[in-house]
Amino acid sequence: MRFGDNLKSARRRAGLTQLQIAEALGITASTYCGYETGKRQPDLSRLRRLAQLLHVSADVLLDLGPDAFRPLCVSKPAAPSLTPDELEALRRFRSLDAHGQRMLRLVAEEELARLRAAAPRDSVSFRISEQPAAAGLGVYLGPDAFRTVSVPHDALSRGARFGVPVSGDSMEPAYHDGDILIVSDALPEPGDVGVFVMDGMGYVKVCGRGELLSLNPAYPPIPMTEGIRPCGKVIGTLDPRLISPA
């Protein structure tokens, strides 16, 4: 499926118009229309913003792997109906310009962080590598430098085995330098993001068919050889603010 088709489907599922997306991106409606028709392509910063606005990963929009679009096709329970006050709040939000909407989102995120910090939460021990996996040209990743920290139980995705920080920008806009990846024991399949080791160097890449792929087009694919060992599948990211000494 083309990028434009993925984008159009995600926009419709989000209940947004082309004009609303264009205003949020700070571009004209005709420029955005070109994204959906395939006449134009967004740059990396706008691709990242599109993924945020539509509540999907960049993998979905870029159609990476045969199962990339599956999250949008899984049936979900019916959403609870909105109260009149909630509908009015939504109407007011949509009437704001992009700057106003951005300010409200920032306030909402701060309030959610405050509530999460105040709520009592069960903590568990979690191992995080002190050596990063490179979203770039590779860095050493070995078993001898893990630290044990304490994190809230509900901050970890199911199946989480260990954490590893990201170094570099080859996986932008999905993952950024300094992000802490949550990794499971599951072996990454084509289309999955995984952590791999080759010649002692750690990488975070998309598992392709016979090659490791980057989301940033500035980085070429890495051919998969017998020396490449998958360490696990990336299943989420961990907010550094939730980490405390064990």
mmCIF file of C-alpha atoms in Angstrom:
data_model
loop_
_atom_site.group_PDB
_atom_site.id
_atom_site.type_symbol
_atom_site.label_atom_id
_atom_site.label_comp_id
_atom_site.label_asym_id
_atom_site.label_seq_id
_atom_site.Cartn_x
_atom_site.Cartn_y
_atom_site.Cartn_z
ATOM 1 C CA MET A 1 0.000 0.000 0.000
ATOM 2 C CA ARG A 2 1.331 3.432 -0.890
ATOM 3 C CA PHE A 3 2.240 6.044 1.732
ATOM 4 C CA GLY A 4 -0.590 8.281 0.496
ATOM 5 C CA ASP A 5 -3.176 5.510 0.935
ATOM 6 C CA ASN A 6 -1.901 4.726 4.441
ATOM 7 C CA LEU A 7 -2.022 8.408 5.335
ATOM 8 C CA LYS A 8 -5.570 8.844 4.042
ATOM 9 C CA SER A 9 -6.815 5.755 5.923
ATOM 10 C CA ALA A 10 -5.161 6.855 9.169
ATOM 11 C CA ARG A 11 -6.595 10.378 8.831
ATOM 12 C CA ARG A 12 -10.121 9.089 8.293
ATOM 13 C CA ARG A 13 -9.835 6.754 11.260
ATOM 14 C CA ALA A 14 -8.718 9.717 13.374
ATOM 15 C CA GLY A 15 -11.813 11.663 12.243
ATOM 16 C CA LEU A 16 -9.797 14.604 10.907
ATOM 17 C CA THR A 17 -10.141 16.580 7.690
ATOM 18 C CA GLN A 18 -7.346 17.408 5.277
ATOM 19 C CA LEU A 19 -7.651 21.067 6.282
ATOM 20 C CA GLN A 20 -7.295 20.275 9.992
ATOM 21 C CA ILE A 21 -4.144 18.244 9.368
ATOM 22 C CA ALA A 22 -2.719 20.958 7.084
ATOM 23 C CA GLU A 23 -3.324 23.654 9.714
ATOM 24 C CA ALA A 24 -1.686 21.518 12.417
ATOM 25 C CA LEU A 25 1.372 21.043 10.160
ATOM 26 C CA GLY A 26 1.487 24.724 9.177
ATOM 27 C CA ILE A 27 1.141 23.972 5.461
ATOM 28 C CA THR A 28 -1.492 24.672 2.830
ATOM 29 C CA ALA A 29 -4.335 22.260 2.211
ATOM 30 C CA SER A 30 -3.088 21.711 -1.337
ATOM 31 C CA THR A 31 0.353 20.708 -0.050
ATOM 32 C CA TYR A 32 -1.194 18.179 2.324
ATOM 33 C CA CYS A 33 -3.467 16.884 -0.439
ATOM 34 C CA GLY A 34 -0.295 16.175 -2.407
ATOM 35 C CA TYR A 35 0.847 13.842 0.396
ATOM 36 C CA GLU A 36 -2.276 11.716 0.016
ATOM 37 C CA THR A 37 -2.180 11.703 -3.784
ATOM 38 C CA GLY A 38 1.522 10.835 -3.913
ATOM 39 C CA LYS A 39 2.560 14.069 -5.643
ATOM 40 C CA ARG A 40 4.503 15.247 -2.589
ATOM 41 C CA GLN A 41 6.397 13.657 0.292
ATOM 42 C CA PRO A 42 6.723 15.123 3.817
ATOM 43 C CA ASP A 43 10.137 15.708 5.317
ATOM 44 C CA LEU A 44 11.171 13.839 8.478
ATOM 45 C CA SER A 45 9.889 16.470 10.903
ATOM 46 C CA ARG A 46 6.465 16.538 9.265
ATOM 47 C CA LEU A 47 6.360 12.736 9.083
ATOM 48 C CA ARG A 48 6.972 12.656 12.827
ATOM 49 C CA ARG A 49 4.217 15.224 13.388
ATOM 50 C CA LEU A 50 1.799 13.269 11.171
ATOM 51 C CA ALA A 51 2.367 10.135 13.228
ATOM 52 C CA GLN A 52 1.646 12.100 16.420
ATOM 53 C CA LEU A 53 -1.501 13.715 15.046
ATOM 54 C CA LEU A 54 -2.915 10.428 13.741
ATOM 55 C CA HIS A 55 -1.861 8.343 16.776
ATOM 56 C CA VAL A 56 -0.016 5.751 14.682
ATOM 57 C CA SER A 57 3.634 4.837 14.319
ATOM 58 C CA ALA A 58 5.707 5.973 11.388
ATOM 59 C CA ASP A 59 6.021 2.264 10.523
ATOM 60 C CA VAL A 60 2.296 2.223 9.763
ATOM 61 C CA LEU A 61 2.454 5.256 7.489
ATOM 62 C CA LEU A 62 5.561 3.970 5.713
ATOM 63 C CA ASP A 63 4.078 0.460 5.364
ATOM 64 C CA LEU A 64 7.198 -1.280 6.671
ATOM 65 C CA GLY A 65 6.684 -5.027 6.481
ATOM 66 C CA PRO A 66 3.600 -7.083 5.630
ATOM 67 C CA ASP A 67 1.990 -6.541 9.050
ATOM 68 C CA ALA A 68 2.722 -2.841 9.448
ATOM 69 C CA PHE A 69 -0.866 -1.756 8.847
ATOM 70 C CA ARG A 70 -2.388 -4.382 11.122
ATOM 71 C CA PRO A 71 -2.749 -2.063 14.183
ATOM 72 C CA LEU A 72 -5.296 0.016 12.276
ATOM 73 C CA CYS A 73 -7.316 -3.050 11.271
ATOM 74 C CA VAL A 74 -7.695 -4.736 14.668
ATOM 75 C CA SER A 75 -11.230 -4.455 15.941
ATOM 76 C CA LYS A 76 -11.555 -2.456 19.150
ATOM 77 C CA PRO A 77 -14.260 -2.206 21.772
ATOM 78 C CA ALA A 78 -16.715 0.586 21.157
ATOM 79 C CA ALA A 79 -15.495 3.841 22.649
ATOM 80 C CA PRO A 80 -17.585 5.216 25.526
ATOM 81 C CA SER A 81 -19.971 7.999 24.547
ATOM 82 C CA LEU A 82 -18.845 11.546 25.312
ATOM 83 C CA THR A 83 -20.653 13.728 27.809
ATOM 84 C CA PRO A 84 -21.972 17.145 26.715
ATOM 85 C CA ASP A 85 -19.084 18.821 28.565
ATOM 86 C CA GLU A 86 -16.551 16.573 26.799
ATOM 87 C CA LEU A 87 -18.117 17.278 23.411
ATOM 88 C CA GLU A 88 -17.963 21.019 24.097
ATOM 89 C CA ALA A 89 -14.303 20.728 25.141
ATOM 90 C CA LEU A 90 -13.556 18.825 21.929
ATOM 91 C CA ARG A 91 -15.373 21.455 19.854
ATOM 92 C CA ARG A 92 -13.369 24.243 21.473
ATOM 93 C CA PHE A 93 -10.107 22.331 20.966
ATOM 94 C CA ARG A 94 -10.813 21.888 17.249
ATOM 95 C CA SER A 95 -11.637 25.576 16.906
ATOM 96 C CA LEU A 96 -8.131 26.562 18.052
ATOM 97 C CA ASP A 97 -5.240 27.107 15.681
ATOM 98 C CA ALA A 98 -2.216 24.790 15.674
ATOM 99 C CA HIS A 99 -0.425 26.821 18.367
ATOM 100 C CA GLY A 100 -3.431 26.740 20.701
ATOM 101 C CA GLN A 101 -3.891 23.005 20.245
ATOM 102 C CA ARG A 102 -0.196 22.436 20.933
ATOM 103 C CA MET A 103 -0.412 24.460 24.173
ATOM 104 C CA LEU A 104 -3.405 22.442 25.378
ATOM 105 C CA ARG A 105 -1.622 19.173 24.631
ATOM 106 C CA LEU A 106 1.400 20.333 26.643
ATOM 107 C CA VAL A 107 -0.808 21.241 29.614
ATOM 108 C CA ALA A 108 -2.590 17.877 29.383
ATOM 109 C CA GLU A 109 0.721 15.965 29.281
ATOM 110 C CA GLU A 110 2.010 17.867 32.325
ATOM 111 C CA GLU A 111 -1.176 17.117 34.265
ATOM 112 C CA LEU A 112 -1.055 13.436 33.338
ATOM 113 C CA ALA A 113 2.590 13.265 34.446
ATOM 114 C CA ARG A 114 1.646 14.896 37.760
ATOM 115 C CA LEU A 115 -1.159 12.404 38.376
ATOM 116 C CA ARG A 116 1.036 9.446 37.438
ATOM 117 C CA ALA A 117 3.746 10.635 39.814
ATOM 118 C CA ALA A 118 1.270 11.103 42.672
ATOM 119 C CA ALA A 119 -0.494 7.768 42.288
ATOM 120 C CA PRO A 120 0.883 4.818 44.306
ATOM 121 C CA ARG A 121 2.395 2.252 41.981
ATOM 122 C CA ASP A 122 3.978 -1.150 42.436
ATOM 123 C CA SER A 123 7.605 -1.124 41.363
ATOM 124 C CA VAL A 124 9.679 -3.902 39.839
ATOM 125 C CA SER A 125 13.369 -4.353 39.106
ATOM 126 C CA PHE A 126 14.423 -3.885 35.510
ATOM 127 C CA ARG A 127 17.807 -4.206 33.807
ATOM 128 C CA ILE A 128 18.992 -1.423 31.517
ATOM 129 C CA SER A 129 22.163 -1.642 29.451
ATOM 130 C CA GLU A 130 24.692 1.108 30.069
ATOM 131 C CA GLN A 131 25.843 0.619 26.483
ATOM 132 C CA PRO A 132 23.525 1.922 23.770
ATOM 133 C CA ALA A 133 22.259 0.245 20.644
ATOM 134 C CA ALA A 134 23.090 2.433 17.704
ATOM 135 C CA ALA A 135 20.529 3.991 15.442
ATOM 136 C CA GLY A 136 23.445 4.692 13.155
ATOM 137 C CA LEU A 137 26.806 3.060 12.553
ATOM 138 C CA GLY A 138 26.981 0.666 15.496
ATOM 139 C CA VAL A 139 28.396 0.741 19.020
ATOM 140 C CA TYR A 140 29.597 -1.990 21.348
ATOM 141 C CA LEU A 141 26.756 -3.846 23.084
ATOM 142 C CA GLY A 142 27.739 -6.629 25.442
ATOM 143 C CA PRO A 143 26.325 -8.425 28.487
ATOM 144 C CA ASP A 144 28.791 -6.996 30.990
ATOM 145 C CA ALA A 145 27.387 -3.525 31.626
ATOM 146 C CA PHE A 146 23.786 -3.671 32.806
ATOM 147 C CA ARG A 147 22.436 -1.743 35.772
ATOM 148 C CA THR A 148 19.351 -2.702 37.741
ATOM 149 C CA VAL A 149 16.796 0.024 38.353
ATOM 150 C CA SER A 150 13.309 0.253 39.807
ATOM 151 C CA VAL A 151 10.362 1.195 37.571
ATOM 152 C CA PRO A 152 6.567 1.121 38.032
ATOM 153 C CA HIS A 153 5.144 -2.242 37.040
ATOM 154 C CA ASP A 154 2.634 -0.696 34.647
ATOM 155 C CA ALA A 155 5.369 1.261 32.847
ATOM 156 C CA LEU A 156 6.666 -1.916 31.215
ATOM 157 C CA SER A 157 5.104 -3.599 28.208
ATOM 158 C CA ARG A 158 4.118 -7.231 28.644
ATOM 159 C CA GLY A 159 7.099 -9.476 27.953
ATOM 160 C CA ALA A 160 9.699 -6.802 28.737
ATOM 161 C CA ARG A 161 13.100 -8.381 29.373
ATOM 162 C CA PHE A 162 15.602 -5.518 29.401
ATOM 163 C CA GLY A 163 16.102 -1.898 28.359
ATOM 164 C CA VAL A 164 18.676 -0.352 26.074
ATOM 165 C CA PRO A 165 19.252 3.325 25.241
ATOM 166 C CA VAL A 166 19.326 4.573 21.650
ATOM 167 C CA SER A 167 22.356 6.308 20.184
ATOM 168 C CA GLY A 168 22.034 8.142 16.854
ATOM 169 C CA ASP A 169 19.261 9.220 14.507
ATOM 170 C CA SER A 170 18.844 6.460 11.923
ATOM 171 C CA MET A 171 15.492 5.391 13.412
ATOM 172 C CA GLU A 172 13.903 8.818 13.442
ATOM 173 C CA PRO A 173 11.087 9.767 13.504
ATOM 174 C CA ALA A 174 9.982 6.684 15.485
ATOM 175 C CA TYR A 175 12.930 6.571 17.928
ATOM 176 C CA HIS A 176 15.336 9.321 18.908
ATOM 177 C CA ASP A 177 18.795 9.630 20.405
ATOM 178 C CA GLY A 178 18.528 9.020 24.150
ATOM 179 C CA ASP A 179 15.268 7.045 24.067
ATOM 180 C CA ILE A 180 15.248 3.924 26.251
ATOM 181 C CA LEU A 181 13.880 0.950 24.344
ATOM 182 C CA ILE A 182 11.949 -1.833 26.056
ATOM 183 C CA VAL A 183 13.052 -5.154 24.535
ATOM 184 C CA SER A 184 11.443 -8.602 24.773
ATOM 185 C CA ASP A 185 12.920 -12.041 24.150
ATOM 186 C CA ALA A 186 10.819 -12.492 21.008
ATOM 187 C CA LEU A 187 12.809 -12.713 17.804
ATOM 188 C CA PRO A 188 12.015 -9.835 15.438
ATOM 189 C CA GLU A 189 10.261 -10.817 12.227
ATOM 190 C CA PRO A 190 10.231 -8.837 8.960
ATOM 191 C CA GLY A 191 8.684 -5.456 9.693
ATOM 192 C CA ASP A 192 9.531 -5.552 13.429
ATOM 193 C CA VAL A 193 12.020 -3.237 15.105
ATOM 194 C CA GLY A 194 14.692 -5.221 16.927
ATOM 195 C CA VAL A 195 18.040 -5.009 18.660
ATOM 196 C CA PHE A 196 20.838 -6.819 16.822
ATOM 197 C CA VAL A 197 24.517 -7.481 17.502
ATOM 198 C CA MET A 198 27.093 -7.799 14.723
ATOM 199 C CA ASP A 199 30.796 -8.148 15.464
ATOM 200 C CA GLY A 200 30.159 -6.965 19.012
ATOM 201 C CA MET A 201 28.385 -3.818 17.806
ATOM 202 C CA GLY A 202 24.768 -3.176 18.774
ATOM 203 C CA TYR A 203 22.116 -1.853 16.399
ATOM 204 C CA VAL A 204 18.448 -0.975 16.602
ATOM 205 C CA LYS A 205 16.924 -1.493 13.150
ATOM 206 C CA VAL A 206 13.868 -2.703 11.286
ATOM 207 C CA CYS A 207 14.157 -6.378 10.427
ATOM 208 C CA GLY A 208 13.909 -6.638 6.649
ATOM 209 C CA ARG A 209 14.163 -9.597 4.336
ATOM 210 C CA GLY A 210 17.872 -10.268 4.259
ATOM 211 C CA GLU A 211 18.833 -6.815 5.525
ATOM 212 C CA LEU A 212 18.491 -4.426 8.461
ATOM 213 C CA LEU A 213 16.653 -1.219 7.595
ATOM 214 C CA SER A 214 16.673 2.334 8.962
ATOM 215 C CA LEU A 215 13.692 4.681 9.035
ATOM 216 C CA ASN A 216 15.945 7.649 8.267
ATOM 217 C CA PRO A 217 16.628 7.470 4.503
ATOM 218 C CA ALA A 218 20.096 8.924 5.053
ATOM 219 C CA TYR A 219 21.257 5.485 6.251
ATOM 220 C CA PRO A 220 21.585 2.599 3.782
ATOM 221 C CA PRO A 221 20.415 -0.949 4.590
ATOM 222 C CA ILE A 222 22.837 -3.326 6.315
ATOM 223 C CA PRO A 223 22.995 -6.790 4.678
ATOM 224 C CA MET A 224 22.211 -9.574 7.153
ATOM 225 C CA THR A 225 25.069 -12.035 7.430
ATOM 226 C CA GLU A 226 25.673 -15.106 9.570
ATOM 227 C CA GLY A 227 27.454 -12.862 12.089
ATOM 228 C CA ILE A 228 24.308 -10.879 12.927
ATOM 229 C CA ARG A 229 22.568 -12.052 16.105
ATOM 230 C CA PRO A 230 19.093 -10.773 17.090
ATOM 231 C CA CYS A 231 18.838 -9.910 20.799
ATOM 232 C CA GLY A 232 15.117 -9.214 20.958
ATOM 233 C CA LYS A 233 12.135 -7.323 19.640
ATOM 234 C CA VAL A 234 11.497 -3.687 20.596
ATOM 235 C CA ILE A 235 8.047 -3.471 22.209
ATOM 236 C CA GLY A 236 8.018 0.080 23.533
ATOM 237 C CA THR A 237 9.939 2.893 25.187
ATOM 238 C CA LEU A 238 10.475 3.713 28.855
ATOM 239 C CA ASP A 239 10.016 7.236 30.214
ATOM 240 C CA PRO A 240 13.318 8.114 31.993
ATOM 241 C CA ARG A 241 11.348 10.057 34.624
ATOM 242 C CA LEU A 242 9.928 6.764 35.899
ATOM 243 C CA ILE A 243 13.353 5.264 36.642
ATOM 244 C CA SER A 244 14.659 5.228 40.210
ATOM 245 C CA PRO A 245 17.587 3.429 41.887
ATOM 246 C CA ALA A 246 16.855 -0.187 42.769
#
